[in-house]
Short mmCIF file of C-alpha atoms in Angstrom, two decimals:
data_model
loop_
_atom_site.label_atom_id
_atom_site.label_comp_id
_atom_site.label_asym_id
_atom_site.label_seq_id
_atom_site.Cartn_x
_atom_site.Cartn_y
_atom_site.Cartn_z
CA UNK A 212 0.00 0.00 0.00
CA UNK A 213 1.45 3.32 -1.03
CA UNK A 214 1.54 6.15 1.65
CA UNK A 215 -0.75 9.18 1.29
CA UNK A 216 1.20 12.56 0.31
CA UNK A 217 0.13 15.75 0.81
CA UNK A 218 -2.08 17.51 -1.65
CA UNK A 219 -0.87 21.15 -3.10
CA UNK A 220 -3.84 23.80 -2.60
CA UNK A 221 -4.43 23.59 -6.46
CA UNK A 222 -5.45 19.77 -6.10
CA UNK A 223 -7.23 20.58 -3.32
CA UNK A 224 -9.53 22.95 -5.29
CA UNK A 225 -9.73 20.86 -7.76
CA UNK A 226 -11.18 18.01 -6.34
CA UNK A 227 -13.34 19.96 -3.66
CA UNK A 228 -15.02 21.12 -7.12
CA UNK A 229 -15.18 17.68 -8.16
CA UNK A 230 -16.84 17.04 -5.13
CA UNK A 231 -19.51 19.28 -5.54
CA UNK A 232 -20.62 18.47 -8.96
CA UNK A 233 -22.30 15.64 -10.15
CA UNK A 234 -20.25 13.43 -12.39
CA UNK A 235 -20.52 9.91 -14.37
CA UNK A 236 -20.46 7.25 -11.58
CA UNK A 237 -19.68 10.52 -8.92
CA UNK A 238 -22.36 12.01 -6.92
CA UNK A 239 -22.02 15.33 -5.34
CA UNK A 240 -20.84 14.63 -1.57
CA UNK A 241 -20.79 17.93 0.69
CA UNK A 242 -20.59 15.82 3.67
CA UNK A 243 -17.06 14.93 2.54
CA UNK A 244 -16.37 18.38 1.65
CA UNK A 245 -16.88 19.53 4.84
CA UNK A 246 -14.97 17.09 6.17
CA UNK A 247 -12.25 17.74 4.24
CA UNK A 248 -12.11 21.44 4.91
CA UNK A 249 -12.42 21.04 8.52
CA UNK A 250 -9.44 18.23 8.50
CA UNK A 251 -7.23 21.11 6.43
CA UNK A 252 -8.10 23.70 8.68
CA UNK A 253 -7.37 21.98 11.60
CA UNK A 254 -5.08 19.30 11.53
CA UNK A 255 -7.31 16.62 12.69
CA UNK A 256 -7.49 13.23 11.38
CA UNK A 257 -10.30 11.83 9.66
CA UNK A 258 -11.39 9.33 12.99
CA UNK A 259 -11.65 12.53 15.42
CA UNK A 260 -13.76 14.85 13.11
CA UNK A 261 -16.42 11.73 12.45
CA UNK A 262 -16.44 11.61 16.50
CA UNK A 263 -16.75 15.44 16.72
CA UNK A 264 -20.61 16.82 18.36
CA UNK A 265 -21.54 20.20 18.97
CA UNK A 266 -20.94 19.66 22.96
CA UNK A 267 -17.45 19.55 22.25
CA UNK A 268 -16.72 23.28 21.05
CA UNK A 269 -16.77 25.65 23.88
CA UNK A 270 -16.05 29.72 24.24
CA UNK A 271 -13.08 30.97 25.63
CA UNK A 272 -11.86 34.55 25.57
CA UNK A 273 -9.45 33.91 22.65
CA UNK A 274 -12.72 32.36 20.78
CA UNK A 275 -13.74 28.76 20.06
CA UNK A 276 -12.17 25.40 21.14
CA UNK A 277 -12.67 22.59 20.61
CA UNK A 278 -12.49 19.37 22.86
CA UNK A 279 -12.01 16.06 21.84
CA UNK A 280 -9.97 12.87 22.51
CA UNK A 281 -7.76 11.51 19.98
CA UNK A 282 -9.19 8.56 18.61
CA UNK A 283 -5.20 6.88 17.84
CA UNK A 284 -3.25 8.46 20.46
CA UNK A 285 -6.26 8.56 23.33
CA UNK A 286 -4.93 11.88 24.31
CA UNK A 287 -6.54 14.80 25.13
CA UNK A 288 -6.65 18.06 22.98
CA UNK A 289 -7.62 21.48 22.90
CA UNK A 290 -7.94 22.61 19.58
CA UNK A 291 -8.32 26.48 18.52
CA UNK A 292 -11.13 26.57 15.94
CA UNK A 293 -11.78 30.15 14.03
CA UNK A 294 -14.71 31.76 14.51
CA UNK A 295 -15.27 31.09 10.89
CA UNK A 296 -15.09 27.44 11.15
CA UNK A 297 -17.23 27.03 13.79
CA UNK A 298 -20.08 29.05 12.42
CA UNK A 299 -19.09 26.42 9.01
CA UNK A 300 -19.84 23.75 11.33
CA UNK A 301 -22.71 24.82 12.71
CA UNK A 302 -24.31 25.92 10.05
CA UNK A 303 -23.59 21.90 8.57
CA UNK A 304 -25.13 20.42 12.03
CA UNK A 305 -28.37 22.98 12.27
CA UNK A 306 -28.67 21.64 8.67
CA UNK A 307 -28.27 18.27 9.32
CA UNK A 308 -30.95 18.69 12.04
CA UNK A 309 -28.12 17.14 14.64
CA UNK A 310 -28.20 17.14 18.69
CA UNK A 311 -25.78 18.83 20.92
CA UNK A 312 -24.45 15.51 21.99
CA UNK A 313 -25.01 13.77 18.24
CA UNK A 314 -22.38 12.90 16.20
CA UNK A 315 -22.03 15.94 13.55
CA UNK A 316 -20.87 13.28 10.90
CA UNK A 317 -22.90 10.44 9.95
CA UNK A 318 -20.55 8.83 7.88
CA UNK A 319 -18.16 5.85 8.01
CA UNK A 320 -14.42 6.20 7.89
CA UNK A 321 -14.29 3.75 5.19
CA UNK A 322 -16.98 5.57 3.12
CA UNK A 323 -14.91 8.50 3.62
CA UNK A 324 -12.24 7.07 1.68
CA UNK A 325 -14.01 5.04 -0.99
CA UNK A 326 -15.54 8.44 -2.35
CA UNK A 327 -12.14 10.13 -2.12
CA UNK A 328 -10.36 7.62 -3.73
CA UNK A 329 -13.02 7.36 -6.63
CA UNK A 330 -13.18 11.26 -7.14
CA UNK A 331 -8.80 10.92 -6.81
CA UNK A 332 -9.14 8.05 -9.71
CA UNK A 333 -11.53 10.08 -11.84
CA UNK A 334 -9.21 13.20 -11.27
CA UNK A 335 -6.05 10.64 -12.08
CA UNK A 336 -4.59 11.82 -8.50
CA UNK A 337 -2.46 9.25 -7.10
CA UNK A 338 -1.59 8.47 -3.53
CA UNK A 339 -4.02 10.64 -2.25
CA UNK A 340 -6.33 9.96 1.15
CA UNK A 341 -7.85 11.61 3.89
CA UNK A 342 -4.74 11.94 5.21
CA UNK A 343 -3.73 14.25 2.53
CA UNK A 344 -5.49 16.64 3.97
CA UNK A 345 -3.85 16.84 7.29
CA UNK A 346 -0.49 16.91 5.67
CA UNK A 347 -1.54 19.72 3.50
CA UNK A 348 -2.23 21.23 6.94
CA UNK A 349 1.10 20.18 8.37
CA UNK A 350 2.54 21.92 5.14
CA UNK A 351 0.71 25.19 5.40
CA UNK A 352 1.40 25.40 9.10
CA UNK A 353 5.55 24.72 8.03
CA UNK A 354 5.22 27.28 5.78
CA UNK A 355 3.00 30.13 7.92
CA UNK A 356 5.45 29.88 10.49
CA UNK A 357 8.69 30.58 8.79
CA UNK A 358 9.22 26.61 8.70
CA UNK A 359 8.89 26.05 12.19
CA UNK A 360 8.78 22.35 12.49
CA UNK A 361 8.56 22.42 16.20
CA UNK A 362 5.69 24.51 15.96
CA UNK A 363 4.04 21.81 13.20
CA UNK A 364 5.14 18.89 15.57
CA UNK A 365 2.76 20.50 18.97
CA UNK A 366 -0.02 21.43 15.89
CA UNK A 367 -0.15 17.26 15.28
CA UNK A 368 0.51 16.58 18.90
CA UNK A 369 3.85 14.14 17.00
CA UNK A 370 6.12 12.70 19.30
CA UNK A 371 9.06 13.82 17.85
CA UNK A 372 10.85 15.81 15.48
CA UNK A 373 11.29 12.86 13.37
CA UNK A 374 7.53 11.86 12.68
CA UNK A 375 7.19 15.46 11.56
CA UNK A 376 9.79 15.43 9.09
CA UNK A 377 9.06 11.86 7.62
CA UNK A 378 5.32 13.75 7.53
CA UNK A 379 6.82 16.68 5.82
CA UNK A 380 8.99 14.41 3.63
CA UNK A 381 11.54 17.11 4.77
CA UNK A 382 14.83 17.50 6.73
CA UNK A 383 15.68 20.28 8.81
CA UNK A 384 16.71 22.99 6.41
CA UNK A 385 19.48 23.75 9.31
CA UNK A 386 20.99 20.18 7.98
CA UNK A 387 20.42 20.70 4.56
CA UNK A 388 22.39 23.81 4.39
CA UNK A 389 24.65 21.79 6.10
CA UNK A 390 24.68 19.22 4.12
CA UNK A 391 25.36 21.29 0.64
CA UNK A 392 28.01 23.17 2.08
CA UNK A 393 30.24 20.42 3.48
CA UNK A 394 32.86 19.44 2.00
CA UNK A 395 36.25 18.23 3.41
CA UNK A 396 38.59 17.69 0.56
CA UNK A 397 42.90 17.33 1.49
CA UNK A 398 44.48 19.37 -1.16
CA UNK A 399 47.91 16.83 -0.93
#
């Protein structure tokens, strides 16, 4: 099985429109679009934002959070959400008729990715999951923040350094620099 990469913002448009279109064999899915933009605004993974309800945002005075429990890891995480998000997703769960303590997705993980990997094969997209869409997060963070990997490593709640690079599919750019500069040659 190939590993997901990141999507660039271009593909992301591109198949968000695809999304919400009606196609041969592809029906129009804004439940996965919304999932999608709330896993690339975020950060979450796919498993946390189909176990997110409306009792688990909450007000602070620096504006929404939200609350959840990481489905993988099991820990606990405070997430900032913009105020713009929030009034996305609850706008999606008034619509959706859901309860403060109802799931605001009522959709399988694996249904998830069936759809996104038959709107990736009509698109001819390759390696390309729901996880794409948290790297593409992990990528805009990098970039946002001068490419501060520390600061993408706490955004993911990683474990190290290293998970965040292998997610990046980058090295430090300390050790590249390095790395393109060394050179210890003997003139004899």
């Amino acid at each position: 099985m190939s590993t997901s990469r990141p999507i660039t913002n271009e593909e992301h448009e591109m198949i968000m429109r695809t999304m919400s279109e009606n196609h041969i064999g592809i029906r129009a899915n804004p439940d996965v679009i919304h999932i999608l933009t709330i896993e690339c605004s975020t950060g979450l993974r796919l498993s946390d934002i189909l176990a997110m309800k409306l009792s688990d945002f909450y007000l602070t005075d620096n504006g929404y959070r939200l609350k959840i429990r990481e489905q993988k890891t099991k820990k606990e995480r405070n997430v900032p959400i913009p105020l713009e998000l929030h009034h996305y997703i609850s706008e999606y769960a008034i619509s959706k008729s859901r309860k403060r303590d109802e799931k605001i997705f009522q959709l399988t993980p694996r249904a998830v990715t069936k759809y996104i990997k038959k709107v990736t094969d009509y698109l001819g997209l390759e390696n390309v999951s729901s996880h794409s869409w948290r790297k593409l997060y992990a990528l805009t963070v990098y970039e946002k923040t001068g490419n501060d990997i520390v600061s993408v490593q706490q955004a993911l709640l990683h474990s190290s350094i290293a998970v965040t690079q292998r997610y990046l599919n980058r090295r430090s750019e300390k050790l590249e620099q390095v790395l393109q500069s060394h050179c210890n040659i003997v003139d004899v």
